[in-house]
Amino acid sequence: MDGTDNTEPASLGFAFRDALAGDGLAVIAEIKRRSPSRGDLHPGADAGSLARQYRDGGAACLSVLTDSERFGGSPQDLQDARKATGIPVLRKDFLTTVQDVHESAAMGADAILVILPDVGGPRMREMQDLALDLGMDVLTEVRTESEVELAVECGAYMIGINQRDDPKDTRFTVDYTKAQRMAAMFEGFDGGILWIALSGMGVPGGTPLSAVAEAGYDAALIGEALVTASDPTATLRELLAAAGQPTPATAGS
């Protein structure tokens, strides 16, 4: 047996949001081979194999970087990850145009990331409207309180708080308490919004998943801590268990 899983991927239709909307803290596990700030992370990673390890560790969704220059990725990685697991996949690149939205749908993405400060409110709304028409969810990334307010005004329904100062900065500057502090804003907005913590979780000295869960987040996106792990399945299980979150039954149990 080569470990190949013939799971059929779920059809497009807002599966990404649904997968994050349950009880407890969900994890979005990220596939990338390198980053502008850290260099090579897992240059030989096989997207399908890594996706299966994440799923078996308890990931609710996947995040895939398809940009070759920055992250060593490709559209094939997204397709392989989705085919291998059947769980929803986010295309997490620097997307700024309606053409990017169309390309994401063509790749088979269940959701896209739109970074609000990169595109502004009107473009974010335009991209979200198109994505929804094409059957994809939209995760809107922000970094400040004012950007949270703008995102809500523009109709964002999944909002990611990035603890990095600037995702494109080659310096890796992370405020490991930002997500917890900004969670105080949540009660002022519609209870139907999903809140996702981005960056700085699971790494040594980083933000504990337990703190993110206690702050009221619906999900956390974890990248470096998993993609560099010698056993991503075990690492994710340990992170979830430490945060008091349920983990999948082990094989044969």
Coordinates of N, CA and C in Angstrom, one line a residue:
M1 N 0.8 -1.2 0.0 CA 0.0 0.0 0.0 C 0.9 1.2 0.0
D2 N 0.5 2.2 -0.8 CA 1.3 3.4 -0.9 C 0.7 4.6 -0.1
G3 N -0.4 4.3 0.6 CA -1.0 5.4 1.4 C -2.0 6.2 0.7
T4 N -2.1 6.0 -0.6 CA -3.0 6.8 -1.4 C -4.5 6.7 -1.0
D5 N -5.1 7.8 -0.8 CA -6.5 7.9 -0.4 C -7.4 8.3 -1.6
N6 N -8.4 7.5 -1.9 CA -9.2 7.8 -3.0 C -10.5 8.6 -2.6
T7 N -10.4 9.3 -1.5 CA -11.5 10.1 -1.0 C -11.9 11.1 -2.1
E8 N -13.2 11.2 -2.4 CA -13.7 12.1 -3.4 C -13.8 13.5 -2.8
P9 N -13.3 14.5 -3.4 CA -13.5 15.9 -2.8 C -14.9 16.3 -2.7
A10 N -15.2 17.1 -1.7 CA -16.6 17.6 -1.6 C -16.8 18.6 -2.7
S11 N -18.0 18.8 -3.1 CA -18.3 19.7 -4.2 C -18.2 21.1 -3.6
L12 N -17.9 22.1 -4.5 CA -17.9 23.5 -4.1 C -19.3 23.9 -3.6
G13 N -19.3 24.8 -2.6 CA -20.6 25.3 -2.1 C -20.5 25.7 -0.7
F14 N -19.5 26.5 -0.3 CA -19.3 27.0 1.0 C -19.0 26.0 2.1
A15 N -18.3 24.9 1.6 CA -17.8 23.9 2.6 C -16.8 24.4 3.5
F16 N -16.0 25.4 3.1 CA -15.0 25.9 4.0 C -15.5 26.5 5.2
R17 N -16.5 27.5 5.1 CA -17.1 28.1 6.3 C -17.7 27.0 7.1
D18 N -18.5 26.1 6.5 CA -19.2 25.1 7.3 C -18.2 24.3 8.2
A19 N -17.1 24.0 7.6 CA -16.1 23.2 8.3 C -15.5 23.9 9.6
L20 N -15.6 25.2 9.6 CA -15.0 26.0 10.7 C -16.1 26.4 11.7
A21 N -17.3 26.2 11.3 CA -18.4 26.8 12.1 C -18.9 25.9 13.3
G22 N -18.3 24.8 13.5 CA -18.8 23.9 14.5 C -18.3 24.3 15.9
D23 N -18.6 23.5 16.9 CA -18.1 23.8 18.3 C -16.6 23.7 18.4
G24 N -16.0 24.4 19.3 CA -14.6 24.3 19.5 C -13.8 25.1 18.5
L25 N -12.4 24.9 18.7 CA -11.5 25.6 17.8 C -11.1 24.7 16.7
A26 N -11.3 25.1 15.4 CA -10.9 24.4 14.3 C -9.5 24.8 13.8
V27 N -8.8 23.9 13.2 CA -7.5 24.3 12.6 C -7.4 24.2 11.1
I28 N -6.9 25.2 10.5 CA -6.6 25.3 9.1 C -5.1 25.0 9.0
A29 N -4.7 23.9 8.4 CA -3.3 23.5 8.3 C -2.7 23.9 6.9
E30 N -1.6 24.5 6.9 CA -1.0 25.1 5.7 C 0.1 24.3 5.1
I31 N 0.0 24.3 3.7 CA 1.0 23.6 2.9 C 1.8 24.7 2.2
K32 N 3.1 24.8 2.5 CA 4.0 25.7 1.7 C 5.4 25.1 1.9
R33 N 6.2 25.3 0.9 CA 7.6 24.7 0.9 C 8.6 25.7 1.4
R34 N 8.3 27.0 1.2 CA 9.2 28.0 1.7 C 8.4 29.3 1.9
S35 N 9.1 30.3 2.6 CA 8.4 31.6 2.8 C 9.5 32.7 2.6
P36 N 9.0 33.9 2.2 CA 10.0 35.0 2.0 C 10.8 35.3 3.2
S37 N 10.2 35.1 4.4 CA 10.9 35.5 5.7 C 11.7 34.4 6.2
R38 N 11.3 33.1 6.0 CA 12.0 32.0 6.6 C 12.9 31.2 5.7
G39 N 12.7 31.4 4.4 CA 13.4 30.6 3.4 C 12.8 29.2 3.3
D40 N 13.6 28.2 3.0 CA 13.1 26.9 2.8 C 12.5 26.3 4.2
L41 N 11.3 25.8 4.1 CA 10.7 25.2 5.2 C 10.6 23.6 5.0
H42 N 10.1 23.2 3.9 CA 10.0 21.8 3.5 C 10.0 21.7 2.0
P43 N 11.2 22.0 1.4 CA 11.3 22.1 0.0 C 10.8 20.9 -0.8
G44 N 10.9 19.7 -0.2 CA 10.5 18.5 -0.9 C 9.2 18.0 -0.6
A45 N 8.3 18.8 0.0 CA 7.0 18.4 0.5 C 6.1 17.9 -0.7
D46 N 5.4 16.8 -0.5 CA 4.4 16.4 -1.4 C 3.1 16.8 -0.9
A47 N 2.4 17.6 -1.6 CA 1.2 18.3 -1.1 C 0.1 17.3 -0.7
G48 N -0.1 16.2 -1.5 CA -1.1 15.2 -1.2 C -0.8 14.5 0.1
S49 N 0.5 14.1 0.2 CA 0.9 13.3 1.4 C 0.8 14.2 2.7
L50 N 1.2 15.5 2.6 CA 1.2 16.4 3.7 C -0.3 16.7 4.1
A51 N -1.1 16.8 3.1 CA -2.6 17.1 3.3 C -3.2 15.9 4.1
R52 N -2.8 14.7 3.7 CA -3.4 13.5 4.4 C -2.9 13.5 5.9
Q53 N -1.7 13.8 6.1 CA -1.2 13.9 7.5 C -1.9 14.9 8.3
Y54 N -2.2 16.1 7.7 CA -2.9 17.1 8.4 C -4.3 16.6 8.7
R55 N -5.0 16.1 7.8 CA -6.3 15.6 8.0 C -6.4 14.6 9.1
D56 N -5.4 13.6 9.1 CA -5.4 12.6 10.1 C -5.0 13.2 11.5
G57 N -4.4 14.3 11.5 CA -4.1 15.0 12.8 C -5.2 15.8 13.3
G58 N -6.3 16.0 12.5 CA -7.5 16.7 13.0 C -7.7 18.1 12.3
A59 N -7.0 18.4 11.2 CA -7.3 19.6 10.5 C -8.7 19.6 9.9
A60 N -9.4 20.8 10.1 CA -10.7 20.9 9.5 C -10.7 21.3 8.1
C61 N -9.6 22.1 7.8 CA -9.5 22.7 6.4 C -8.0 22.7 6.1
L62 N -7.7 23.0 4.9 CA -6.3 23.1 4.4 C -6.1 24.5 3.8
S63 N -4.9 25.0 3.9 CA -4.5 26.3 3.3 C -3.3 25.9 2.4
V64 N -3.4 26.3 1.1 CA -2.3 26.0 0.2 C -1.8 27.3 -0.5
L65 N -0.5 27.4 -0.5 CA 0.2 28.5 -1.3 C 0.5 28.0 -2.7
T66 N 0.0 28.7 -3.7 CA 0.2 28.2 -5.1 C 1.3 29.1 -5.8
D67 N 1.8 30.1 -5.1 CA 2.8 31.0 -5.7 C 4.1 30.3 -5.7
S68 N 4.7 30.2 -6.9 CA 6.0 29.5 -7.1 C 7.1 30.3 -6.5
E69 N 7.2 31.6 -6.9 CA 8.3 32.4 -6.6 C 8.5 32.6 -5.1
R70 N 7.4 32.9 -4.4 CA 7.5 33.2 -3.0 C 7.5 32.0 -2.1
F71 N 6.6 31.0 -2.5 CA 6.3 29.9 -1.6 C 6.7 28.5 -2.2
G72 N 7.1 28.4 -3.4 CA 7.5 27.1 -4.0 C 6.3 26.3 -4.3
G73 N 5.1 26.9 -4.5 CA 3.9 26.2 -4.7 C 3.4 26.2 -6.1
S74 N 2.3 25.6 -6.4 CA 1.7 25.6 -7.7 C 0.2 25.3 -7.6
P75 N -0.6 25.6 -8.6 CA -2.0 25.2 -8.6 C -2.2 23.7 -8.4
Q76 N -1.2 22.9 -8.9 CA -1.3 21.4 -8.8 C -1.3 21.0 -7.3
D77 N -0.5 21.8 -6.5 CA -0.5 21.5 -5.1 C -1.9 21.6 -4.5
L78 N -2.6 22.6 -4.8 CA -4.0 22.8 -4.3 C -4.9 21.6 -4.8
Q79 N -4.8 21.3 -6.0 CA -5.6 20.2 -6.6 C -5.2 18.9 -5.9
D80 N -3.9 18.6 -5.7 CA -3.5 17.4 -5.1 C -4.0 17.3 -3.7
A81 N -3.9 18.4 -2.9 CA -4.3 18.4 -1.5 C -5.8 18.1 -1.4
R82 N -6.5 18.7 -2.2 CA -8.0 18.6 -2.2 C -8.4 17.2 -2.6
K83 N -7.8 16.6 -3.6 CA -8.1 15.3 -4.1 C -7.7 14.2 -3.1
A84 N -6.6 14.5 -2.4 CA -6.1 13.5 -1.4 C -6.9 13.4 -0.2
T85 N -7.7 14.4 0.2 CA -8.3 14.4 1.5 C -9.8 14.7 1.4
G86 N -10.3 15.4 0.4 CA -11.7 15.7 0.4 C -12.1 16.8 1.4
I87 N -11.2 17.4 2.1 CA -11.6 18.5 3.0 C -11.3 19.8 2.3
P88 N -12.1 20.9 2.8 CA -12.0 22.2 2.0 C -10.6 22.8 2.0
V89 N -10.3 23.5 0.9 CA -9.0 24.1 0.7 C -9.1 25.6 0.4
L90 N -8.3 26.3 1.1 CA -8.2 27.8 1.0 C -7.0 28.0 0.0
R91 N -7.2 28.9 -1.0 CA -6.0 29.4 -1.7 C -5.5 30.6 -1.0
K92 N -4.4 30.5 -0.4 CA -3.8 31.6 0.4 C -2.6 32.3 -0.2
D93 N -2.9 33.0 -1.3 CA -1.9 33.8 -2.0 C -2.2 35.3 -1.9
F94 N -1.4 36.1 -2.4 CA -1.6 37.5 -2.5 C -2.5 37.8 -3.7
L95 N -3.8 37.7 -3.5 CA -4.8 37.9 -4.5 C -5.4 39.3 -4.5
T96 N -5.4 39.9 -5.6 CA -5.8 41.3 -5.6 C -6.8 41.7 -6.8
T97 N -7.1 40.8 -7.7 CA -7.9 41.1 -8.8 C -9.0 40.1 -9.0
V98 N -10.0 40.5 -9.8 CA -11.1 39.6 -10.1 C -10.6 38.4 -10.9
Q99 N -9.5 38.6 -11.7 CA -8.9 37.5 -12.4 C -8.4 36.5 -11.5
D100 N -7.8 36.9 -10.4 CA -7.3 36.0 -9.4 C -8.5 35.2 -8.8
V101 N -9.6 35.7 -8.7 CA -10.8 35.0 -8.2 C -11.2 33.9 -9.2
H102 N -11.3 34.3 -10.4 CA -11.6 33.3 -11.5 C -10.6 32.2 -11.5
E103 N -9.3 32.5 -11.4 CA -8.3 31.5 -11.5 C -8.4 30.6 -10.3
S104 N -8.7 31.1 -9.1 CA -8.9 30.3 -7.9 C -10.0 29.3 -8.1
A105 N -11.1 29.7 -8.7 CA -12.3 28.8 -8.9 C -11.9 27.7 -9.9
A106 N -11.1 28.1 -10.9 CA -10.6 27.1 -11.9 C -9.7 26.1 -11.3
M107 N -9.0 26.5 -10.3 CA -8.1 25.5 -9.6 C -8.9 24.5 -8.7
G108 N -10.1 24.9 -8.4 CA -10.9 24.0 -7.5 C -10.8 24.5 -6.0
A109 N -10.4 25.7 -5.8 CA -10.4 26.2 -4.4 C -11.8 26.3 -3.8
D110 N -11.9 26.0 -2.5 CA -13.2 26.1 -1.8 C -13.3 27.5 -1.2
A111 N -12.1 28.2 -1.1 CA -12.1 29.5 -0.5 C -10.9 30.3 -0.9
I112 N -10.9 31.6 -0.8 CA -9.8 32.4 -1.1 C -9.5 33.4 0.0
L113 N -8.3 33.8 0.1 CA -7.9 34.8 1.1 C -7.8 36.2 0.4
V114 N -8.4 37.2 0.9 CA -8.3 38.5 0.5 C -7.8 39.4 1.6
I115 N -6.6 40.0 1.4 CA -6.0 40.9 2.4 C -6.5 42.3 2.2
L116 N -7.3 42.7 3.2 CA -8.0 44.0 3.1 C -7.1 45.2 2.8
P117 N -6.0 45.3 3.6 CA -5.1 46.5 3.3 C -4.5 46.5 1.9
D118 N -4.4 45.4 1.3 CA -3.8 45.3 -0.1 C -4.8 45.7 -1.1
V119 N -6.1 45.6 -0.9 CA -7.1 45.9 -2.0 C -8.0 47.0 -1.6
G120 N -8.2 47.3 -0.4 CA -9.2 48.3 0.0 C -10.6 47.8 0.0
G121 N -11.5 48.5 0.7 CA -12.9 48.1 0.9 C -13.7 47.8 -0.4
P122 N -13.7 48.7 -1.4 CA -14.5 48.4 -2.6 C -14.1 47.2 -3.3
R123 N -12.7 47.0 -3.5 CA -12.2 45.8 -4.2 C -12.5 44.6 -3.4
M124 N -12.3 44.7 -2.1 CA -12.6 43.5 -1.3 C -14.1 43.0 -1.5
R125 N -15.0 44.0 -1.5 CA -16.4 43.6 -1.7 C -16.6 43.0 -3.1
E126 N -16.0 43.6 -4.1 CA -16.1 43.1 -5.4 C -15.6 41.7 -5.6
M127 N -14.5 41.4 -5.0 CA -13.9 40.1 -5.0 C -14.7 39.1 -4.3
Q128 N -15.3 39.5 -3.1 CA -16.1 38.6 -2.3 C -17.4 38.3 -3.1
D129 N -18.0 39.3 -3.7 CA -19.3 39.0 -4.4 C -19.0 38.1 -5.5
L130 N -17.9 38.2 -6.3 CA -17.6 37.3 -7.3 C -17.3 35.9 -6.8
A131 N -16.5 35.8 -5.8 CA -16.2 34.5 -5.2 C -17.5 33.8 -4.8
L132 N -18.4 34.5 -4.1 CA -19.6 33.8 -3.7 C -20.4 33.4 -4.9
D133 N -20.5 34.2 -5.9 CA -21.2 33.8 -7.1 C -20.6 32.5 -7.8
L134 N -19.3 32.3 -7.6 CA -18.6 31.2 -8.1 C -18.5 30.0 -7.2
G135 N -19.2 30.1 -6.0 CA -19.3 29.0 -5.0 C -18.1 28.9 -4.1
M136 N -17.3 30.0 -3.9 CA -16.2 30.0 -3.0 C -16.4 30.9 -1.8
D137 N -15.9 30.5 -0.7 CA -15.9 31.3 0.5 C -14.8 32.3 0.4
V138 N -14.8 33.4 1.3 CA -13.8 34.4 1.3 C -13.4 34.6 2.8
L139 N -12.1 34.4 3.0 CA -11.5 34.8 4.3 C -10.8 36.2 4.1
T140 N -11.3 37.2 4.9 CA -10.8 38.5 4.8 C -9.7 38.7 5.9
E141 N -8.5 39.1 5.5 CA -7.4 39.2 6.4 C -7.3 40.7 6.8
V142 N -7.1 40.9 8.1 CA -6.9 42.3 8.6 C -5.8 42.2 9.7
R143 N -5.3 43.4 10.0 CA -4.2 43.5 11.1 C -4.5 44.5 12.2
T144 N -5.5 45.4 12.0 CA -5.7 46.4 13.0 C -7.2 46.5 13.3
E145 N -7.5 47.2 14.4 CA -8.9 47.4 14.8 C -9.7 48.1 13.7
S146 N -9.1 49.2 13.1 CA -9.8 49.9 12.1 C -10.1 49.1 10.8
E147 N -9.2 48.1 10.5 CA -9.4 47.2 9.4 C -10.5 46.2 9.7
V148 N -10.6 45.8 11.0 CA -11.7 45.0 11.4 C -13.1 45.7 11.1
E149 N -13.1 46.9 11.5 CA -14.4 47.7 11.3 C -14.7 47.8 9.8
L150 N -13.7 48.1 9.0 CA -13.9 48.3 7.6 C -14.3 46.9 6.9
A151 N -13.7 45.9 7.4 CA -14.1 44.6 6.8 C -15.5 44.2 7.1
V152 N -16.0 44.5 8.3 CA -17.4 44.3 8.7 C -18.3 45.2 7.8
E153 N -17.9 46.4 7.7 CA -18.7 47.3 6.9 C -18.9 46.8 5.4
C154 N -17.9 46.2 4.9 CA -17.9 45.7 3.6 C -18.5 44.3 3.4
G155 N -19.0 43.8 4.5 CA -19.7 42.5 4.4 C -18.9 41.3 4.7
A156 N -17.7 41.4 5.2 CA -16.9 40.2 5.5 C -17.6 39.3 6.6
Y157 N -17.6 38.1 6.3 CA -18.2 37.1 7.3 C -17.2 36.1 7.9
M158 N -16.0 36.1 7.3 CA -14.9 35.3 7.9 C -13.7 36.3 8.0
I159 N -13.3 36.6 9.2 CA -12.2 37.6 9.3 C -11.0 37.0 10.0
G160 N -9.9 37.1 9.4 CA -8.6 36.6 10.0 C -7.8 37.7 10.6
I161 N -7.4 37.6 11.8 CA -6.5 38.5 12.5 C -5.1 38.1 12.3
N162 N -4.3 38.8 11.5 CA -2.9 38.4 11.3 C -2.1 39.1 12.4
Q163 N -1.3 38.2 13.1 CA -0.5 38.8 14.2 C 0.8 39.3 13.6
R164 N 1.1 39.1 12.4 CA 2.3 39.7 11.8 C 2.0 41.2 11.4
D165 N 3.0 42.0 11.5 CA 2.9 43.4 11.2 C 2.6 43.6 9.7
D166 N 3.3 42.9 8.8 CA 3.1 43.0 7.4 C 3.5 41.6 6.8
P167 N 2.5 40.9 6.2 CA 2.8 39.6 5.7 C 3.9 39.6 4.6
K168 N 4.1 40.7 3.9 CA 5.0 40.7 2.8 C 6.4 41.2 3.3
D169 N 6.5 41.6 4.5 CA 7.8 42.0 5.1 C 8.7 40.8 5.2
T170 N 10.0 40.9 4.8 CA 10.9 39.8 4.9 C 11.4 39.6 6.3
R171 N 11.2 40.6 7.2 CA 11.4 40.4 8.6 C 10.2 39.7 9.2
F172 N 10.5 38.8 10.1 CA 9.4 38.0 10.7 C 9.0 38.6 12.0
T173 N 8.2 39.7 12.0 CA 7.8 40.4 13.2 C 6.4 40.0 13.6
V174 N 6.2 39.3 14.7 CA 4.9 38.8 15.1 C 4.6 39.3 16.5
D175 N 3.4 39.7 16.7 CA 2.9 40.1 18.1 C 2.1 39.0 18.6
Y176 N 2.6 38.2 19.5 CA 2.0 36.9 19.9 C 0.8 37.2 20.8
T177 N 0.5 38.4 21.2 CA -0.7 38.6 22.0 C -1.8 39.4 21.2
K178 N -1.5 39.7 20.0 CA -2.4 40.6 19.2 C -3.8 39.9 19.1
A179 N -3.8 38.6 18.8 CA -5.1 38.0 18.6 C -6.0 38.0 19.8
Q180 N -5.3 37.8 21.0 CA -6.1 37.8 22.2 C -6.6 39.2 22.5
R181 N -5.8 40.3 22.3 CA -6.2 41.6 22.6 C -7.4 42.0 21.7
M182 N -7.3 41.7 20.4 CA -8.3 42.1 19.5 C -9.6 41.4 19.6
A183 N -9.5 40.3 20.3 CA -10.8 39.5 20.5 C -11.8 40.3 21.3
A184 N -11.3 41.3 22.0 CA -12.3 42.1 22.8 C -13.3 42.8 21.9
M185 N -13.0 42.9 20.6 CA -13.9 43.6 19.7 C -15.0 42.7 19.3
F186 N -14.9 41.4 19.4 CA -15.9 40.5 18.7 C -17.3 40.8 19.1
E187 N -17.5 41.1 20.4 CA -18.9 41.2 20.9 C -19.6 42.4 20.3
G188 N -18.9 43.3 19.7 CA -19.5 44.5 19.1 C -20.0 44.2 17.7
F189 N -19.9 43.0 17.2 CA -20.3 42.7 15.8 C -21.2 41.5 15.8
D190 N -21.8 41.3 14.6 CA -22.7 40.2 14.3 C -22.1 38.9 14.8
G191 N -23.0 38.2 15.5 CA -22.5 36.9 16.0 C -22.3 35.8 15.0
G192 N -22.7 36.1 13.7 CA -22.5 35.2 12.7 C -21.2 35.2 12.0
I193 N -20.4 36.2 12.4 CA -19.0 36.3 11.8 C -18.1 35.3 12.4
L194 N -17.3 34.6 11.6 CA -16.3 33.7 12.1 C -15.0 34.4 12.2
W195 N -14.3 34.1 13.3 CA -13.0 34.8 13.6 C -11.9 33.8 13.6
I196 N -10.8 34.1 12.8 CA -9.7 33.2 12.6 C -8.4 33.9 13.0
A197 N -7.6 33.2 13.8 CA -6.3 33.7 14.2 C -5.2 33.3 13.2
L198 N -4.4 34.2 12.7 CA -3.4 33.9 11.7 C -2.0 34.2 12.3
S199 N -1.1 33.3 12.0 CA 0.4 33.5 12.3 C 0.8 33.4 13.8
G200 N 1.9 32.7 14.0 CA 2.5 32.7 15.3 C 2.0 31.7 16.3
M201 N 1.2 30.7 15.8 CA 0.7 29.6 16.7 C 1.5 28.3 16.5
G202 N 1.7 27.6 17.6 CA 2.4 26.3 17.6 C 3.9 26.4 17.5
V203 N 4.5 27.6 17.3 CA 5.9 27.7 17.3 C 6.4 27.9 18.7
P204 N 7.7 27.6 19.0 CA 8.3 27.9 20.3 C 8.1 29.3 20.7
G205 N 7.5 29.5 21.9 CA 7.3 30.9 22.3 C 6.2 31.6 21.7
G206 N 5.4 30.9 20.9 CA 4.3 31.6 20.1 C 3.0 31.6 20.9
T207 N 2.0 31.9 20.3 CA 0.6 32.0 20.9 C 0.1 30.6 21.1
P208 N -0.2 30.2 22.4 CA -0.8 28.9 22.6 C -2.2 28.8 22.0
L209 N -2.5 27.7 21.4 CA -3.9 27.5 20.9 C -4.9 27.6 22.0
S210 N -4.6 27.2 23.2 CA -5.5 27.4 24.3 C -5.9 28.8 24.5
A211 N -5.0 29.7 24.3 CA -5.3 31.2 24.5 C -6.2 31.6 23.4
V212 N -6.0 31.1 22.2 CA -6.8 31.5 21.0 C -8.2 31.0 21.2
A213 N -8.3 29.8 21.7 CA -9.7 29.2 21.9 C -10.4 29.9 23.0
E214 N -9.7 30.2 24.1 CA -10.3 30.9 25.2 C -10.7 32.4 24.8
A215 N -10.0 33.0 23.9 CA -10.4 34.3 23.4 C -11.6 34.4 22.6
G216 N -12.1 33.2 22.1 CA -13.3 33.1 21.4 C -13.2 32.9 19.9
Y217 N -12.0 32.6 19.4 CA -11.8 32.4 18.0 C -12.5 31.1 17.6
D218 N -12.9 31.1 16.3 CA -13.5 29.9 15.8 C -12.4 28.9 15.1
A219 N -11.3 29.5 14.7 CA -10.3 28.7 14.0 C -8.9 29.4 14.2
A220 N -7.9 28.6 13.9 CA -6.6 29.1 13.9 C -5.9 28.5 12.7
L221 N -5.1 29.3 12.0 CA -4.3 28.8 10.8 C -2.9 28.6 11.3
I222 N -2.4 27.4 11.1 CA -1.1 27.0 11.5 C -0.3 26.6 10.3
G223 N 0.9 27.2 10.1 CA 1.7 26.9 8.9 C 3.1 26.3 9.3
E224 N 4.0 27.1 9.7 CA 5.4 26.7 9.9 C 5.5 25.6 10.9
A225 N 4.8 25.6 12.0 CA 4.9 24.6 13.1 C 4.5 23.2 12.5
L226 N 3.7 23.2 11.6 CA 3.2 21.9 11.0 C 4.1 21.4 9.8
V227 N 4.4 22.4 8.9 CA 5.1 22.0 7.7 C 6.5 21.6 8.0
T228 N 7.1 22.1 9.1 CA 8.5 21.7 9.4 C 8.5 20.6 10.4
A229 N 7.4 20.1 10.9 CA 7.4 19.0 11.9 C 7.8 17.7 11.3
S230 N 8.5 16.9 12.1 CA 8.9 15.6 11.6 C 7.7 14.6 11.5
D231 N 6.7 14.9 12.3 CA 5.5 14.1 12.3 C 4.3 15.1 12.4
P232 N 3.8 15.6 11.2 CA 2.8 16.6 11.3 C 1.5 16.1 12.0
T233 N 1.2 14.8 11.7 CA 0.0 14.3 12.4 C 0.0 14.4 13.9
A234 N 1.1 13.8 14.4 CA 1.3 13.8 15.9 C 1.4 15.3 16.4
T235 N 2.1 16.1 15.7 CA 2.2 17.5 16.2 C 0.9 18.2 16.3
L236 N 0.1 18.0 15.3 CA -1.3 18.7 15.3 C -2.1 18.1 16.4
R237 N -2.1 16.8 16.5 CA -2.8 16.2 17.6 C -2.4 16.7 19.0
E238 N -1.1 16.9 19.2 CA -0.6 17.4 20.4 C -1.1 18.9 20.7
L239 N -1.0 19.7 19.6 CA -1.5 21.1 19.7 C -2.9 21.1 20.1
L240 N -3.8 20.3 19.4 CA -5.2 20.3 19.7 C -5.5 19.8 21.1
A241 N -4.8 18.8 21.5 CA -5.0 18.2 22.9 C -4.6 19.2 23.9
A242 N -3.5 19.9 23.7 CA -3.0 20.9 24.7 C -4.0 22.1 24.8
A243 N -4.8 22.3 23.8 CA -5.8 23.4 23.8 C -7.2 22.9 24.2
G244 N -7.2 21.6 24.6 CA -8.5 21.0 25.1 C -9.5 20.8 24.0
Q245 N -9.0 20.6 22.8 CA -9.8 20.3 21.6 C -9.8 18.9 21.3
P246 N -10.9 18.3 20.8 CA -11.0 16.9 20.4 C -10.0 16.6 19.3
T247 N -9.5 15.4 19.3 CA -8.7 14.9 18.2 C -9.3 13.6 17.6
P248 N -8.9 13.3 16.4 CA -9.5 12.1 15.7 C -9.0 10.9 16.4
A249 N -9.9 9.8 16.3 CA -9.4 8.5 16.9 C -8.3 8.0 16.1
T250 N -7.3 7.4 16.8 CA -6.2 6.8 16.1 C -6.6 5.6 15.3
A251 N -5.9 5.3 14.2 CA -6.2 4.2 13.3 C -6.3 2.9 14.2
G252 N -7.3 2.1 13.9 CA -7.5 0.8 14.6 C -8.1 0.9 16.0
S253 N -8.4 2.1 16.5 CA -9.0 2.2 17.8 C -10.5 2.0 17.8

